[in-house]
Amino acid sequence: MTGAAVAQGDKTRVILELGSGNDLHGCDYTKAALRAVADALHHSSLAFIRSLKIDKTKLGVEVTIGVQRPDLVQIEEIKALLPVGSPTVGVIKGGLDVPDPEHDDAAVIASAAVAVRVDVSALATSGKRARPPERR
Amino acid sequence: MAVKRMVLEFGMGTDISGADPTKAALRALRDALSHNSLSIATALGQSPEAMTIDVHIGVPRPDKVDGARVLAALPHGKGRVTVVDGGLEVHDDVGKASTLIANACAIVSLDIQ
């Protein structure tokens, strides 16, 4: 996966959540993508929203999905899964298809990245703002 | 200044056939860390080394976990580890070997105004 969804203004990325999901039978790319996003979301809890008293509606949320058939992903279903903010969803070619030619089936795998952005200049805690290098 | 929680990272790790709780715990922590890329410290004008990371592990036989080996997985910050009896152990049918699951949570905190 090399692309990214559209950046959202001047907000600084504070976390990138990563996940993968699959649909083992049926080649449902939307189902695989939904599971990938759910996996990404459920490996972290964004405690800073409460700690820094951030208005959740002002968070920037960018979802990027990688699947082999991006045209078959229902973007509105992905948006409905996001709990906060007004997400943008980008779907690009990626993920992995594992064909089973003997049974005319395939397992389809989706990758998901969810970037959460905050306007740090609006925070009371941001005395020394710096553009961050990415970590991990 | 007050130390506040910024992010909680969750993961799961296993030792399929060795029943080594340290190995399962280490994999659980790595799983938690590798699902998230954190830039919140630098976004708030702090060094990643300023992060404090409280690692909580649930695994069978917690007394056998080498905490220093687990904490070595942390790339930045000051780590502390707490291991409790948890996770899951599943024995094989003949009662010779078992599979271990460890659950991990890394609580990342920063000292903020």
Tab-separated table of C-alpha atoms in Angstrom, chain A residues 3-115:
chain	number	residue	atom	x	y	z
A	3	GLY	CA	-1.087	5.865	-1.399
A	4	ALA	CA	-2.887	7.995	1.157
A	5	ALA	CA	-6.233	9.659	1.510
A	6	VAL	CA	-6.566	13.416	1.119
A	7	ALA	CA	-4.820	15.404	3.870
A	8	GLN	CA	-7.053	17.507	6.078
A	9	GLY	CA	-5.882	21.121	6.383
A	10	ASP	CA	-3.323	22.077	9.017
A	11	LYS	CA	-4.072	19.286	11.417
A	12	THR	CA	-1.131	17.270	12.683
A	13	ARG	CA	-1.266	13.498	12.614
A	14	VAL	CA	-1.047	12.152	16.152
A	15	ILE	CA	-1.649	8.462	15.506
A	16	LEU	CA	-1.822	6.068	12.578
A	17	GLU	CA	-3.823	2.946	13.391
A	18	LEU	CA	-3.120	-0.141	11.283
A	19	GLY	CA	-5.108	-3.296	10.715
A	20	SER	CA	-5.968	-6.102	8.358
A	21	GLY	CA	-9.100	-8.070	7.670
A	22	ASN	CA	-10.255	-10.772	5.338
A	23	ASP	CA	-13.236	-12.394	3.709
A	24	LEU	CA	-12.322	-16.059	3.472
A	25	HIS	CA	-15.087	-17.137	1.088
A	26	GLY	CA	-17.229	-15.013	-1.173
A	27	CYS	CA	-14.736	-12.366	-2.315
A	28	ASP	CA	-16.567	-9.563	-0.509
A	29	TYR	CA	-14.025	-6.722	-0.566
A	30	THR	CA	-16.258	-4.436	1.513
A	31	LYS	CA	-16.509	-7.064	4.259
A	32	ALA	CA	-12.724	-7.513	4.274
A	33	ALA	CA	-12.234	-3.722	4.372
A	34	LEU	CA	-14.729	-3.285	7.228
A	35	ARG	CA	-12.904	-5.963	9.229
A	36	ALA	CA	-9.535	-4.317	8.492
A	37	VAL	CA	-10.788	-0.943	9.730
A	38	ALA	CA	-12.342	-2.542	12.825
A	39	ASP	CA	-9.020	-4.320	13.505
A	40	ALA	CA	-7.123	-1.027	13.149
A	41	LEU	CA	-9.496	0.793	15.498
A	42	HIS	CA	-9.517	-1.868	18.184
A	43	HIS	CA	-5.766	-1.996	18.756
A	44	SER	CA	-5.799	1.385	20.478
A	45	SER	CA	-7.831	3.687	22.664
A	46	LEU	CA	-7.400	7.407	22.041
A	47	ALA	CA	-7.101	8.559	25.638
A	48	PHE	CA	-5.694	11.948	24.572
A	49	ILE	CA	-9.163	13.056	23.452
A	50	ARG	CA	-10.253	13.171	27.097
A	51	SER	CA	-6.853	14.088	28.567
A	52	LEU	CA	-6.478	17.129	26.291
A	53	LYS	CA	-10.222	17.955	26.304
A	54	ILE	CA	-10.472	17.750	22.524
A	55	ASP	CA	-13.794	18.268	20.755
A	56	LYS	CA	-14.249	14.908	19.000
A	57	THR	CA	-16.181	16.482	16.141
A	58	LYS	CA	-13.064	18.480	15.194
A	59	LEU	CA	-10.778	15.458	14.798
A	60	GLY	CA	-9.526	14.724	11.309
A	61	VAL	CA	-9.940	11.075	10.341
A	62	GLU	CA	-8.453	9.685	7.133
A	63	VAL	CA	-9.000	6.070	6.185
A	64	THR	CA	-6.946	4.373	3.493
A	65	ILE	CA	-7.897	0.857	2.394
A	66	GLY	CA	-5.779	-1.436	0.228
A	67	VAL	CA	-7.525	-4.262	-1.647
A	68	GLN	CA	-6.907	-5.878	-4.994
A	69	ARG	CA	-10.282	-4.643	-6.363
A	70	PRO	CA	-10.754	-1.109	-4.958
A	71	ASP	CA	-13.748	-0.507	-7.241
A	72	LEU	CA	-15.769	-3.105	-5.324
A	73	VAL	CA	-15.519	-1.442	-1.887
A	74	GLN	CA	-18.647	0.397	-0.701
A	75	ILE	CA	-17.175	3.578	0.793
A	76	GLU	CA	-20.362	4.652	2.613
A	77	GLU	CA	-20.301	1.418	4.622
A	78	ILE	CA	-16.722	2.161	5.702
A	79	LYS	CA	-17.642	5.723	6.739
A	80	ALA	CA	-20.498	4.399	8.868
A	81	LEU	CA	-18.011	2.353	10.918
A	82	LEU	CA	-15.959	5.336	12.098
A	83	PRO	CA	-17.019	6.477	15.572
A	84	VAL	CA	-15.826	10.100	15.526
A	85	GLY	CA	-15.015	12.996	13.222
A	86	SER	CA	-16.023	13.292	9.603
A	87	PRO	CA	-13.850	10.703	7.888
A	88	THR	CA	-12.429	10.693	4.403
A	89	VAL	CA	-12.049	7.234	2.879
A	90	GLY	CA	-9.614	6.358	0.122
A	91	VAL	CA	-9.436	2.914	-1.472
A	92	ILE	CA	-6.403	1.929	-3.493
A	93	LYS	CA	-4.979	-1.241	-4.999
A	94	GLY	CA	-3.288	-3.293	-2.328
A	95	GLY	CA	-4.119	-6.060	0.089
A	96	LEU	CA	-3.882	-9.615	-1.173
A	97	ASP	CA	-6.063	-12.117	-3.006
A	98	VAL	CA	-5.349	-15.805	-2.411
A	99	PRO	CA	-7.115	-17.779	-5.129
A	100	ASP	CA	-8.429	-21.330	-4.767
A	101	PRO	CA	-8.748	-22.384	-8.418
A	102	GLU	CA	-9.865	-25.908	-7.524
A	103	HIS	CA	-13.036	-24.588	-5.878
A	104	ASP	CA	-13.469	-21.383	-7.912
A	105	ASP	CA	-13.087	-19.281	-4.761
A	106	ALA	CA	-10.582	-16.917	-3.159
A	107	ALA	CA	-9.673	-15.487	0.193
A	108	VAL	CA	-9.425	-11.697	-0.039
A	109	ILE	CA	-7.337	-9.683	2.408
A	110	ALA	CA	-7.618	-5.938	3.048
A	111	SER	CA	-5.141	-3.588	4.723
A	112	ALA	CA	-6.375	-0.494	6.530
A	113	ALA	CA	-4.701	2.633	7.876
A	114	VAL	CA	-6.625	5.179	9.933
A	115	ALA	CA	-4.853	8.507	10.491
